[in-house]
Short mmCIF file of N, CA, C and O in Angstrom, two decimals:
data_model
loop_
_atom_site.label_atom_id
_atom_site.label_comp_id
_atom_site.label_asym_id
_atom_site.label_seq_id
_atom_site.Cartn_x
_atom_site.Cartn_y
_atom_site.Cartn_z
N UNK U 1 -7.41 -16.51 23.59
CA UNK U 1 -8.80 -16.77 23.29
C UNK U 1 -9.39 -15.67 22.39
O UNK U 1 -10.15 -15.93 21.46
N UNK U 2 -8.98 -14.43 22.71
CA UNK U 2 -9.49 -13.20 22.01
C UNK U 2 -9.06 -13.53 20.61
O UNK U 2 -9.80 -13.56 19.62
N UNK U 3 -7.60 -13.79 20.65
CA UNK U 3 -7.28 -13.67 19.19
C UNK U 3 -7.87 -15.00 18.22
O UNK U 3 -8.07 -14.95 17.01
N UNK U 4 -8.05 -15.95 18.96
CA UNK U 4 -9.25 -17.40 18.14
C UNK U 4 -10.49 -16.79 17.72
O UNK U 4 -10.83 -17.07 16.57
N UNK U 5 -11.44 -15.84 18.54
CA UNK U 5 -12.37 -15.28 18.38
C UNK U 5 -11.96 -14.61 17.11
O UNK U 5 -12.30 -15.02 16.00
N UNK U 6 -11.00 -13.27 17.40
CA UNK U 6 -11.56 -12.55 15.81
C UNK U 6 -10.84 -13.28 14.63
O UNK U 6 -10.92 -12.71 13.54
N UNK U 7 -10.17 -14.44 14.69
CA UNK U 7 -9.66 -15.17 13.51
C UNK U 7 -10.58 -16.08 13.18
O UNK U 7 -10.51 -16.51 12.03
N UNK U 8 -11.62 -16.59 14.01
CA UNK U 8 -12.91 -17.14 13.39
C UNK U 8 -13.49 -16.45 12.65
O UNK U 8 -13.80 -16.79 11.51
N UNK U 9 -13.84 -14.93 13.33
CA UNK U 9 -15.11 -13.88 12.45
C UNK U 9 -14.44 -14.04 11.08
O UNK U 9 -14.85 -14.52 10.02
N UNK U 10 -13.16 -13.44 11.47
CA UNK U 10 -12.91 -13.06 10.01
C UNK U 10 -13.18 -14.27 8.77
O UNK U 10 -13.70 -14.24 7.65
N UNK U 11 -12.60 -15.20 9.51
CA UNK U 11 -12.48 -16.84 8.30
C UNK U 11 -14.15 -16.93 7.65
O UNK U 11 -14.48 -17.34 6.54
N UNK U 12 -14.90 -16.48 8.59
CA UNK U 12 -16.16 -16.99 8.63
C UNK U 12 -17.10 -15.82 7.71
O UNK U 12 -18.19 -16.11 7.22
N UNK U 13 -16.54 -14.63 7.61
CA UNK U 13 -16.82 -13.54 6.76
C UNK U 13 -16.15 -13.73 5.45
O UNK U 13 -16.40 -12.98 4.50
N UNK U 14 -15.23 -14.80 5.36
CA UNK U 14 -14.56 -14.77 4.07
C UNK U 14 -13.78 -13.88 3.96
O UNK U 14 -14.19 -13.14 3.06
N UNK U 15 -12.71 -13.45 4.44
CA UNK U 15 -11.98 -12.64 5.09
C UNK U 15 -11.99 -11.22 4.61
O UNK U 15 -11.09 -10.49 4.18
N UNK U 16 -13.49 -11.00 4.84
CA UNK U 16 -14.14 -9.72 4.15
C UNK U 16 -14.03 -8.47 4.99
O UNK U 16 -13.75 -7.32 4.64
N UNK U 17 -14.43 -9.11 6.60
CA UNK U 17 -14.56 -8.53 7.85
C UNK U 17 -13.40 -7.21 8.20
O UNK U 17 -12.20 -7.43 8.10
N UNK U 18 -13.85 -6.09 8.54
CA UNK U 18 -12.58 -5.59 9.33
C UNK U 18 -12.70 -5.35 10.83
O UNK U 18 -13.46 -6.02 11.54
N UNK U 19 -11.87 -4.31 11.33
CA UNK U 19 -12.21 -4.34 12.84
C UNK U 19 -13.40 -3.75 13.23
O UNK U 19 -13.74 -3.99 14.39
N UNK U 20 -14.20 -2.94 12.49
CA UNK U 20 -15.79 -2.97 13.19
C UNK U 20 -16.78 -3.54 13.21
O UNK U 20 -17.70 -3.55 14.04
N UNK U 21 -16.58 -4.24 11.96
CA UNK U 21 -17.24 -5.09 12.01
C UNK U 21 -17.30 -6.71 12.97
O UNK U 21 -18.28 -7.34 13.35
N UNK U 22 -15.98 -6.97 13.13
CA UNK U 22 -15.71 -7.66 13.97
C UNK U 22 -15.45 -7.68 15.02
O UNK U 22 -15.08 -8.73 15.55
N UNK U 23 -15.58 -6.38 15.76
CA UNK U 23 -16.21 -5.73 17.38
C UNK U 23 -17.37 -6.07 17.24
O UNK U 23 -17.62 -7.14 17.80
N UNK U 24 -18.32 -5.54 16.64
CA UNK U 24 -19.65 -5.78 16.76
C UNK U 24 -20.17 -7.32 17.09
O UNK U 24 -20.86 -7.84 17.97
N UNK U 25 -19.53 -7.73 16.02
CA UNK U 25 -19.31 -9.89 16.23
C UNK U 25 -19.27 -10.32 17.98
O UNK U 25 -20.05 -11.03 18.62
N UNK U 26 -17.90 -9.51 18.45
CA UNK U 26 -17.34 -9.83 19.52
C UNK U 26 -18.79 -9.49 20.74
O UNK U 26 -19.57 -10.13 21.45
N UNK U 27 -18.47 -8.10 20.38
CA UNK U 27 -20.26 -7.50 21.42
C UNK U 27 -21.23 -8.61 21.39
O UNK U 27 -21.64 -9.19 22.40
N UNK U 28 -21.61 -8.91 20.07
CA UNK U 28 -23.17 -9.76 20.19
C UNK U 28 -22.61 -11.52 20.83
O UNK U 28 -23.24 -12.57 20.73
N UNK U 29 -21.48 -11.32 21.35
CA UNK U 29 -21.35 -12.32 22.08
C UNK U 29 -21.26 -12.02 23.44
O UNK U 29 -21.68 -12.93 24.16
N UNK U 30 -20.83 -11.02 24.01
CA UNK U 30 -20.52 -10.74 25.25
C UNK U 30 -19.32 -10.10 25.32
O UNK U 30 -19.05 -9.61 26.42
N UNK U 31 -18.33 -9.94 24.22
CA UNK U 31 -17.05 -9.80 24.68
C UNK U 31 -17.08 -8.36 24.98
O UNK U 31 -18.05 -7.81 24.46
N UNK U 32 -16.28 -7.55 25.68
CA UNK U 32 -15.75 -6.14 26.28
C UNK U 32 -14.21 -6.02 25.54
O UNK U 32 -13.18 -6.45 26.07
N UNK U 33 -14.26 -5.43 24.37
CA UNK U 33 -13.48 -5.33 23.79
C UNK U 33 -13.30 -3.76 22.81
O UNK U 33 -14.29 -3.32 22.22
N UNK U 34 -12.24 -3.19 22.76
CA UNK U 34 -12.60 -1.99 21.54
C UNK U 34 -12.43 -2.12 19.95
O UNK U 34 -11.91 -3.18 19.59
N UNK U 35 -12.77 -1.27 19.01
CA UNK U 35 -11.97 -1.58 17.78
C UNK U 35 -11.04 -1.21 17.71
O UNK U 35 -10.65 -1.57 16.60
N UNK U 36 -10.34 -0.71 18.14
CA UNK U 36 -9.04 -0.30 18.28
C UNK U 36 -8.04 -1.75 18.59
O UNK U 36 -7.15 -2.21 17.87
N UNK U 37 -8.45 -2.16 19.70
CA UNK U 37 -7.57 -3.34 20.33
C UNK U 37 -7.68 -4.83 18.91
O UNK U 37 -6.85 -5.63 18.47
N UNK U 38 -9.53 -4.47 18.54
CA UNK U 38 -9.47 -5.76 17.54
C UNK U 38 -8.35 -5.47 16.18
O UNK U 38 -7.66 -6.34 15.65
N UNK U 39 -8.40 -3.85 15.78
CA UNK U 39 -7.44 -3.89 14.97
C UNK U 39 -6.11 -4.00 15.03
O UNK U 39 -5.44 -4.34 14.06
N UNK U 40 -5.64 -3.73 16.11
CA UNK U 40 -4.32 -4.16 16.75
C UNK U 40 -4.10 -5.68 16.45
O UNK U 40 -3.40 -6.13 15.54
N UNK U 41 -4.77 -6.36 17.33
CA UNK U 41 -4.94 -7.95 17.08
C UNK U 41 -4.49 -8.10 15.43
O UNK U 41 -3.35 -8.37 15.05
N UNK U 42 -5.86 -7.82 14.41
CA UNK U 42 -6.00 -8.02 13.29
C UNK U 42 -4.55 -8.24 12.52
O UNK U 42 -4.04 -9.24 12.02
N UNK U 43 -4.00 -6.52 12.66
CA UNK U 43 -2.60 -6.14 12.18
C UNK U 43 -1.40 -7.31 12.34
O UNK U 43 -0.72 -7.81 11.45
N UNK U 44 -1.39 -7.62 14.02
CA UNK U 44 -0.86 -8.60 14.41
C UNK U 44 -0.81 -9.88 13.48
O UNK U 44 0.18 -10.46 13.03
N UNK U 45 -1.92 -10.10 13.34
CA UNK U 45 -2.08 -11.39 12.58
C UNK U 45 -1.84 -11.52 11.31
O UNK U 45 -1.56 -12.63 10.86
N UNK U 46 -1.91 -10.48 10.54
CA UNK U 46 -2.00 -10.25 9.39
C UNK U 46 -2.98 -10.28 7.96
O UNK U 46 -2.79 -10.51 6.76
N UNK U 47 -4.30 -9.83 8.97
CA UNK U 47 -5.86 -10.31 8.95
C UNK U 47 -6.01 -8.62 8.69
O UNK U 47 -5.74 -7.70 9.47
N UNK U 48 -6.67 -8.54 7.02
CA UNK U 48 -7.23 -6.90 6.84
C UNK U 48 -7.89 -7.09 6.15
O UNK U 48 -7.55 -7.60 5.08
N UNK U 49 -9.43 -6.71 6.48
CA UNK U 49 -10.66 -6.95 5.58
C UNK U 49 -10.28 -6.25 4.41
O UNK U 49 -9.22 -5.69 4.15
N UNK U 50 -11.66 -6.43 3.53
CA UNK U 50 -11.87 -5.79 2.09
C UNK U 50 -12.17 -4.48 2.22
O UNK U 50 -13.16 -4.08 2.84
N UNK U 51 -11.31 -3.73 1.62
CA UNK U 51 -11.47 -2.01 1.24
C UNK U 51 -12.79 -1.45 0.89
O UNK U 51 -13.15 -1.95 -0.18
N UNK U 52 -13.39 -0.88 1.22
CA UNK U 52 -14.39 -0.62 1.31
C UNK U 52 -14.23 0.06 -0.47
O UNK U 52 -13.06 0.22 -0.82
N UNK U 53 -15.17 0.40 -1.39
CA UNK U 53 -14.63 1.03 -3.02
C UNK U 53 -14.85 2.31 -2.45
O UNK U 53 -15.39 2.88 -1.51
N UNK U 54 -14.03 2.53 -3.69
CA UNK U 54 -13.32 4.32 -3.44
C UNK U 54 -14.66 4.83 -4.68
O UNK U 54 -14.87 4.29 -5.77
N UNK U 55 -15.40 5.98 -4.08
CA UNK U 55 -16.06 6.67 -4.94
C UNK U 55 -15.15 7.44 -5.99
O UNK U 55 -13.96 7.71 -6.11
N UNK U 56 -16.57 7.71 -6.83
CA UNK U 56 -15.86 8.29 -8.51
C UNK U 56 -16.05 9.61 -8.21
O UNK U 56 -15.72 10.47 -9.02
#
């Protein structure tokens, strides 16, 4: 179930999302979860948001 959850956020972010952002997702639902565990998941899946840009 966990892992349907953050494979929605992400689909649904346009697979922009990474794992804090998609803890936070999880929280404003109820879930008890860390970012740690969502990035685990993520990795698993083969689900890695957009790089944040590298300053000049």
């Amino acid at each position: 179930m966990l892992t349907e959850r953050i494979t929605y956020f992400f689909r649904r972010s346009g697979n922009t999302y990474g794992s804090p952002r998609i803890t936070m997702d999880l929280w404003g639902k109820d879930w008890k979860v860390s970012v740690n565990t969502v990035a685990e998941i993520m990795a698993e899946l083969g689900l890695q948001g957009r790089k944040p840009p590298v300053p000049d």
